[in-house]
PDB file of C-alpha atoms in Angstrom:
ATOM      1  CA  UNK A  81      -2.887  31.939 -24.912  1.00 47.00           C
ATOM      2  CA  UNK A  82       0.268  33.420 -23.456  1.00 52.00           C
ATOM      3  CA  UNK A  83      -1.402  33.894 -20.064  1.00 47.00           C
ATOM      4  CA  UNK A  84      -2.661  30.303 -19.784  1.00 48.00           C
ATOM      5  CA  UNK A  85       0.241  29.011 -17.583  1.00 51.00           C
ATOM      6  CA  UNK A  86      -0.610  31.706 -15.040  1.00 47.00           C
ATOM      7  CA  UNK A  87      -4.353  31.224 -14.965  1.00 42.00           C
ATOM      8  CA  UNK A  88      -6.050  29.138 -12.246  1.00 48.00           C
ATOM      9  CA  UNK A  89      -6.477  25.517 -13.278  1.00 62.00           C
ATOM     10  CA  UNK A  90      -9.403  23.248 -12.557  1.00 82.00           C
ATOM     11  CA  UNK A  91      -8.612  20.698  -9.885  1.00 90.00           C
ATOM     12  CA  UNK A  92      -8.690  17.850 -12.389  1.00 91.00           C
ATOM     13  CA  UNK A  93      -6.163  19.637 -14.654  1.00 91.00           C
ATOM     14  CA  UNK A  94      -3.806  20.900 -11.957  1.00 92.00           C
ATOM     15  CA  UNK A  95      -0.096  20.106 -12.152  1.00 93.00           C
ATOM     16  CA  UNK A  96       0.223  18.900  -8.548  1.00 96.00           C
ATOM     17  CA  UNK A  97      -1.918  16.638  -6.413  1.00 97.00           C
ATOM     18  CA  UNK A  98      -1.413  15.511  -2.804  1.00 98.00           C
ATOM     19  CA  UNK A  99      -3.435  12.360  -2.223  1.00 98.00           C
ATOM     20  CA  UNK A 100      -4.638  10.429   0.807  1.00 98.00           C
ATOM     21  CA  UNK A 101      -5.738   6.817   0.508  1.00 98.00           C
ATOM     22  CA  UNK A 102      -7.630   4.450   2.794  1.00 98.00           C
ATOM     23  CA  UNK A 103      -8.680   0.899   1.899  1.00 97.00           C
ATOM     24  CA  UNK A 104      -7.515  -2.716   1.975  1.00 96.00           C
ATOM     25  CA  UNK A 105      -4.748  -4.871   0.590  1.00 93.00           C
ATOM     26  CA  UNK A 106      -5.750  -8.292  -0.724  1.00 90.00           C
ATOM     27  CA  UNK A 107      -2.672 -10.522  -0.729  1.00 84.00           C
ATOM     28  CA  UNK A 108      -2.308 -13.345  -3.186  1.00 72.00           C
ATOM     29  CA  UNK A 109      -3.120 -16.893  -2.103  1.00 56.00           C
ATOM     30  CA  UNK A 110      -0.122 -18.491  -0.467  1.00 51.00           C
ATOM     31  CA  UNK A 111       1.546 -15.304   0.692  1.00 49.00           C
ATOM     32  CA  UNK A 112       3.134 -15.962   4.080  1.00 49.00           C
ATOM     33  CA  UNK A 113       2.940 -12.897   6.318  1.00 49.00           C
ATOM     34  CA  UNK A 114       3.825 -14.340   9.737  1.00 47.00           C
ATOM     35  CA  UNK A 115       6.884 -15.444  11.727  1.00 46.00           C
ATOM     36  CA  UNK A 116       8.951 -17.878   9.687  1.00 48.00           C
ATOM     37  CA  UNK A 117       7.661 -21.363  10.216  1.00 47.00           C
ATOM     38  CA  UNK A 118       4.107 -20.122  10.862  1.00 43.00           C
ATOM     39  CA  UNK A 119       1.635 -20.097   7.995  1.00 39.00           C
ATOM     40  CA  UNK A 120      -1.387 -17.884   8.681  1.00 40.00           C
ATOM     41  CA  UNK A 121      -2.763 -18.179   5.153  1.00 36.00           C
ATOM     42  CA  UNK A 122      -4.857 -21.208   4.351  1.00 37.00           C
ATOM     43  CA  UNK A 123      -6.534 -21.766   0.958  1.00 39.00           C
ATOM     44  CA  UNK A 124      -7.809 -18.233   0.592  1.00 47.00           C
ATOM     45  CA  UNK A 125      -6.399 -14.747   0.323  1.00 57.00           C
ATOM     46  CA  UNK A 126      -5.428 -12.588   3.270  1.00 79.00           C
ATOM     47  CA  UNK A 127      -6.671  -9.048   3.756  1.00 87.00           C
ATOM     48  CA  UNK A 128      -4.942  -6.148   5.561  1.00 91.00           C
ATOM     49  CA  UNK A 129      -6.353  -2.667   6.233  1.00 94.00           C
ATOM     50  CA  UNK A 130      -4.303  -0.069   4.351  1.00 96.00           C
ATOM     51  CA  UNK A 131      -3.441   3.636   4.711  1.00 97.00           C
ATOM     52  CA  UNK A 132      -1.291   5.581   2.303  1.00 97.00           C
ATOM     53  CA  UNK A 133      -0.472   8.899   0.677  1.00 98.00           C
ATOM     54  CA  UNK A 134       1.189  10.192  -2.492  1.00 98.00           C
ATOM     55  CA  UNK A 135       2.353  13.298  -4.313  1.00 98.00           C
ATOM     56  CA  UNK A 136       1.865  13.633  -8.071  1.00 98.00           C
ATOM     57  CA  UNK A 137       3.596  16.240 -10.210  1.00 98.00           C
ATOM     58  CA  UNK A 138       2.796  16.711 -13.934  1.00 97.00           C
ATOM     59  CA  UNK A 139       5.755  17.985 -15.976  1.00 96.00           C
ATOM     60  CA  UNK A 140       3.913  18.445 -19.305  1.00 95.00           C
ATOM     61  CA  UNK A 141       0.568  19.983 -20.458  1.00 90.00           C
ATOM     62  CA  UNK A 142      -1.798  18.640 -23.061  1.00 90.00           C
ATOM     63  CA  UNK A 143      -4.452  15.941 -23.226  1.00 92.00           C
ATOM     64  CA  UNK A 144      -2.097  13.559 -21.360  1.00 95.00           C
ATOM     65  CA  UNK A 145      -0.039  15.057 -18.514  1.00 96.00           C
ATOM     66  CA  UNK A 146       3.220  13.181 -17.834  1.00 98.00           C
ATOM     67  CA  UNK A 147       5.258  13.459 -14.670  1.00 98.00           C
ATOM     68  CA  UNK A 148       6.481  11.738 -11.520  1.00 98.00           C
ATOM     69  CA  UNK A 149       4.868  10.526  -8.314  1.00 98.00           C
ATOM     70  CA  UNK A 150       5.956   9.158  -4.992  1.00 98.00           C
ATOM     71  CA  UNK A 151       4.406   8.064  -1.743  1.00 98.00           C
ATOM     72  CA  UNK A 152       4.076   5.701   1.217  1.00 98.00           C
ATOM     73  CA  UNK A 153       1.687   2.809   1.846  1.00 97.00           C
ATOM     74  CA  UNK A 154       1.243   0.691   4.986  1.00 95.00           C
ATOM     75  CA  UNK A 155      -0.738  -2.229   6.245  1.00 92.00           C
ATOM     76  CA  UNK A 156      -1.034  -4.201   9.489  1.00 88.00           C
ATOM     77  CA  UNK A 157      -2.645  -7.250  11.011  1.00 85.00           C
ATOM     78  CA  UNK A 158      -2.693  -9.233  14.244  1.00 80.00           C
ATOM     79  CA  UNK A 159      -3.518 -12.988  14.169  1.00 72.00           C
ATOM     80  CA  UNK A 160      -3.743 -15.620  16.854  1.00 65.00           C
ATOM     81  CA  UNK A 161      -3.521 -19.390  16.476  1.00 60.00           C
ATOM     82  CA  UNK A 162      -4.753 -21.649  19.316  1.00 58.00           C
ATOM     83  CA  UNK A 163      -3.976 -25.391  19.573  1.00 54.00           C
ATOM     84  CA  UNK A 164      -5.965 -27.371  22.088  1.00 54.00           C
ATOM     85  CA  UNK A 165      -5.829 -30.927  23.349  1.00 52.00           C
ATOM     86  CA  UNK A 166      -8.835 -33.292  22.967  1.00 53.00           C
ATOM     87  CA  UNK A 167     -10.144 -32.353  26.400  1.00 59.00           C
ATOM     88  CA  UNK A 168     -10.238 -28.672  25.465  1.00 54.00           C
ATOM     89  CA  UNK A 169      -7.097 -27.646  27.379  1.00 54.00           C
ATOM     90  CA  UNK A 170      -5.145 -25.013  25.489  1.00 50.00           C
ATOM     91  CA  UNK A 171      -1.735 -26.363  24.650  1.00 53.00           C
ATOM     92  CA  UNK A 172      -0.253 -23.562  22.576  1.00 58.00           C
ATOM     93  CA  UNK A 173      -1.241 -20.007  21.694  1.00 64.00           C
ATOM     94  CA  UNK A 174       0.703 -18.077  19.012  1.00 66.00           C
ATOM     95  CA  UNK A 175       0.075 -14.469  18.086  1.00 76.00           C
ATOM     96  CA  UNK A 176       1.608 -12.619  15.185  1.00 78.00           C
ATOM     97  CA  UNK A 177       1.697  -8.878  14.728  1.00 85.00           C
ATOM     98  CA  UNK A 178       2.661  -7.920  11.159  1.00 86.00           C
ATOM     99  CA  UNK A 179       3.497  -4.442   9.848  1.00 91.00           C
ATOM    100  CA  UNK A 180       4.226  -3.852   6.140  1.00 92.00           C
ATOM    101  CA  UNK A 181       5.405  -0.500   4.814  1.00 96.00           C
ATOM    102  CA  UNK A 182       6.541   0.504   1.383  1.00 97.00           C
ATOM    103  CA  UNK A 183       7.816   3.688  -0.236  1.00 98.00           C
ATOM    104  CA  UNK A 184       7.499   4.163  -4.000  1.00 98.00           C
ATOM    105  CA  UNK A 185       8.606   6.476  -6.732  1.00 98.00           C
ATOM    106  CA  UNK A 186       7.566   6.167 -10.349  1.00 98.00           C
ATOM    107  CA  UNK A 187       6.489   7.607 -13.690  1.00 98.00           C
ATOM    108  CA  UNK A 188       3.000   9.156 -13.691  1.00 97.00           C
ATOM    109  CA  UNK A 189       0.332  10.101 -16.271  1.00 98.00           C
ATOM    110  CA  UNK A 190      -2.937  11.971 -15.805  1.00 97.00           C
ATOM    111  CA  UNK A 191      -5.756  12.662 -18.273  1.00 96.00           C
ATOM    112  CA  UNK A 192      -8.259  15.481 -17.425  1.00 95.00           C
ATOM    113  CA  UNK A 193     -11.764  14.722 -18.730  1.00 94.00           C
ATOM    114  CA  UNK A 194     -14.969  16.648 -19.249  1.00 92.00           C
ATOM    115  CA  UNK A 195     -17.193  17.173 -16.209  1.00 92.00           C
ATOM    116  CA  UNK A 196     -14.359  17.524 -13.738  1.00 94.00           C
ATOM    117  CA  UNK A 197     -13.124  13.951 -13.944  1.00 96.00           C
ATOM    118  CA  UNK A 198      -9.536  12.764 -14.246  1.00 97.00           C
ATOM    119  CA  UNK A 199      -7.942   9.340 -14.718  1.00 98.00           C
ATOM    120  CA  UNK A 200      -4.342   8.613 -13.781  1.00 98.00           C
ATOM    121  CA  UNK A 201      -1.787   5.813 -13.616  1.00 98.00           C
ATOM    122  CA  UNK A 202       1.719   5.247 -12.387  1.00 98.00           C
ATOM    123  CA  UNK A 203       4.411   2.548 -12.085  1.00 98.00           C
ATOM    124  CA  UNK A 204       7.916   2.143 -10.706  1.00 98.00           C
ATOM    125  CA  UNK A 205      10.048   0.579  -7.969  1.00 98.00           C
ATOM    126  CA  UNK A 206       9.236   0.177  -4.303  1.00 98.00           C
ATOM    127  CA  UNK A 207      11.288  -0.091  -1.135  1.00 98.00           C
ATOM    128  CA  UNK A 208       9.631  -2.719   1.126  1.00 96.00           C
ATOM    129  CA  UNK A 209       9.907  -2.939   4.935  1.00 95.00           C
ATOM    130  CA  UNK A 210       8.392  -5.749   7.028  1.00 91.00           C
ATOM    131  CA  UNK A 211       8.198  -6.136  10.811  1.00 91.00           C
ATOM    132  CA  UNK A 212       6.918  -9.383  12.355  1.00 85.00           C
ATOM    133  CA  UNK A 213       6.521  -9.952  16.082  1.00 85.00           C
ATOM    134  CA  UNK A 214       5.586 -13.400  17.292  1.00 79.00           C
ATOM    135  CA  UNK A 215       4.631 -14.529  20.786  1.00 76.00           C
ATOM    136  CA  UNK A 216       4.227 -18.210  21.748  1.00 72.00           C
ATOM    137  CA  UNK A 217       2.309 -18.913  24.955  1.00 67.00           C
ATOM    138  CA  UNK A 218       3.076 -22.539  25.734  1.00 62.00           C
ATOM    139  CA  UNK A 219       1.515 -24.289  28.703  1.00 52.00           C
ATOM    140  CA  UNK A 220       3.154 -25.139  31.055  1.00 56.00           C
ATOM    141  CA  UNK A 221       6.595 -24.364  29.608  1.00 60.00           C
ATOM    142  CA  UNK A 222       6.163 -20.591  29.552  1.00 61.00           C
ATOM    143  CA  UNK A 223       6.305 -18.138  26.674  1.00 64.00           C
ATOM    144  CA  UNK A 224       8.686 -17.198  23.878  1.00 69.00           C
ATOM    145  CA  UNK A 225       8.827 -13.900  21.982  1.00 73.00           C
ATOM    146  CA  UNK A 226      10.508 -13.348  18.631  1.00 80.00           C
ATOM    147  CA  UNK A 227      10.818 -10.345  16.366  1.00 84.00           C
ATOM    148  CA  UNK A 228      11.880 -10.167  12.696  1.00 84.00           C
ATOM    149  CA  UNK A 229      12.598  -7.081  10.631  1.00 91.00           C
ATOM    150  CA  UNK A 230      13.746  -6.755   7.061  1.00 92.00           C
ATOM    151  CA  UNK A 231      13.891  -4.620   4.008  1.00 96.00           C
ATOM    152  CA  UNK A 232      13.795  -5.399   0.279  1.00 95.00           C
ATOM    153  CA  UNK A 233      12.421  -4.153  -3.009  1.00 96.00           C
ATOM    154  CA  UNK A 234      10.020  -4.731  -5.822  1.00 95.00           C
ATOM    155  CA  UNK A 235       7.625  -2.983  -8.233  1.00 97.00           C
ATOM    156  CA  UNK A 236       4.214  -1.348  -8.182  1.00 98.00           C
ATOM    157  CA  UNK A 237       1.625  -0.261 -10.740  1.00 98.00           C
ATOM    158  CA  UNK A 238      -1.557   1.679  -9.999  1.00 98.00           C
ATOM    159  CA  UNK A 239      -4.459   3.446 -11.596  1.00 98.00           C
ATOM    160  CA  UNK A 240      -7.387   5.509 -10.417  1.00 98.00           C
ATOM    161  CA  UNK A 241     -10.240   7.876 -11.272  1.00 98.00           C
ATOM    162  CA  UNK A 242     -11.247  11.059  -9.386  1.00 98.00           C
ATOM    163  CA  UNK A 243     -13.983  13.716  -9.589  1.00 96.00           C
ATOM    164  CA  UNK A 244     -13.914  17.364  -8.566  1.00 96.00           C
ATOM    165  CA  UNK A 245     -16.149  18.076  -5.578  1.00 95.00           C
ATOM    166  CA  UNK A 246     -15.560  21.766  -5.254  1.00 88.00           C
ATOM    167  CA  UNK A 247     -12.558  24.070  -5.113  1.00 89.00           C
ATOM    168  CA  UNK A 248      -9.251  22.231  -5.173  1.00 93.00           C
ATOM    169  CA  UNK A 249     -10.618  18.915  -3.845  1.00 96.00           C
ATOM    170  CA  UNK A 250     -11.250  15.637  -5.672  1.00 97.00           C
ATOM    171  CA  UNK A 251     -12.483  12.251  -4.452  1.00 98.00           C
ATOM    172  CA  UNK A 252     -12.259   8.892  -6.146  1.00 98.00           C
ATOM    173  CA  UNK A 253     -11.150   5.274  -6.192  1.00 98.00           C
ATOM    174  CA  UNK A 254      -7.894   3.597  -7.027  1.00 98.00           C
ATOM    175  CA  UNK A 255      -6.280   0.163  -7.449  1.00 98.00           C
ATOM    176  CA  UNK A 256      -2.569  -0.641  -6.878  1.00 98.00           C
ATOM    177  CA  UNK A 257      -0.625  -3.838  -7.456  1.00 96.00           C
ATOM    178  CA  UNK A 258       2.568  -4.467  -5.481  1.00 94.00           C
ATOM    179  CA  UNK A 259       5.085  -7.339  -5.933  1.00 92.00           C
ATOM    180  CA  UNK A 260       8.011  -7.163  -3.543  1.00 92.00           C
ATOM    181  CA  UNK A 261      10.095  -9.069  -1.018  1.00 89.00           C
ATOM    182  CA  UNK A 262      11.757  -8.389   2.369  1.00 90.00           C
ATOM    183  CA  UNK A 263      15.030 -10.027   3.462  1.00 89.00           C
ATOM    184  CA  UNK A 264      14.615 -11.331   7.052  1.00 83.00           C
ATOM    185  CA  UNK A 265      18.138 -12.667   7.559  1.00 83.00           C
ATOM    186  CA  UNK A 266      20.334 -15.555   6.509  1.00 81.00           C
ATOM    187  CA  UNK A 267      18.362 -18.140   8.478  1.00 75.00           C
ATOM    188  CA  UNK A 268      15.000 -17.556   6.783  1.00 74.00           C
ATOM    189  CA  UNK A 269      13.521 -17.381   3.303  1.00 74.00           C
ATOM    190  CA  UNK A 270      12.617 -13.987   1.891  1.00 81.00           C
ATOM    191  CA  UNK A 271       9.161 -12.728   2.793  1.00 83.00           C
ATOM    192  CA  UNK A 272       7.236 -12.425  -0.442  1.00 84.00           C
ATOM    193  CA  UNK A 273       4.711  -9.535  -0.473  1.00 85.00           C
ATOM    194  CA  UNK A 274       2.363  -9.640  -3.448  1.00 88.00           C
ATOM    195  CA  UNK A 275      -1.145  -8.260  -3.564  1.00 90.00           C
ATOM    196  CA  UNK A 276      -3.630  -5.755  -4.820  1.00 94.00           C
ATOM    197  CA  UNK A 277      -4.780  -2.633  -2.942  1.00 96.00           C
ATOM    198  CA  UNK A 278      -8.228  -1.140  -3.297  1.00 97.00           C
ATOM    199  CA  UNK A 279      -8.785   2.320  -1.786  1.00 98.00           C
ATOM    200  CA  UNK A 280     -10.824   5.498  -1.639  1.00 98.00           C
ATOM    201  CA  UNK A 281      -8.828   8.670  -2.364  1.00 98.00           C
ATOM    202  CA  UNK A 282      -9.077  12.330  -1.452  1.00 98.00           C
ATOM    203  CA  UNK A 283      -6.777  14.710  -3.358  1.00 98.00           C
ATOM    204  CA  UNK A 284      -5.830  18.375  -2.879  1.00 96.00           C
ATOM    205  CA  UNK A 285      -4.792  20.059  -6.084  1.00 96.00           C
ATOM    206  CA  UNK A 286      -2.302  22.892  -6.452  1.00 91.00           C
TER     207      UNK A 286
END
């Protein structure tokens, strides 16, 4: 049909999608996300809340739509460690505020399905940013504040499924793996950021 490129498309088969994401990031066991020298991960995994967004553009038609995508993802967490003497007197308090942001661009594929569903996936490089602020409250010696910032790189891969809910809108669920690092300076080891994100998605199609 010569007119097909100009006809309105179903949301699941649209060329462009702008997506919002809210969920959690589950970091792998042993990931250190705190001021260097402070380990806030014990034997289990560590969970951050996560917000993100992406833009997906299909460059081909057919049963499998191929294209590009890009976006941003961020997570944050505040932790506090308290060390006390045997009589209950607080000796040291340490708080860590961690902010992790990454920008990503990658190859993208989407498959429209019957019933208004679509499945999609993407993979590519990420630019990783980390900000760590640490505050030690030592009694009676006073307090000490440190801040560490760094950037690095890595890779991501993600997949998801969405369903049309009326007009140009879709809702769904997605999973995203990230493996990256951030360079914090010559005096510290690289901060390794590796984990899996789980999130609910809302997409606007165009």
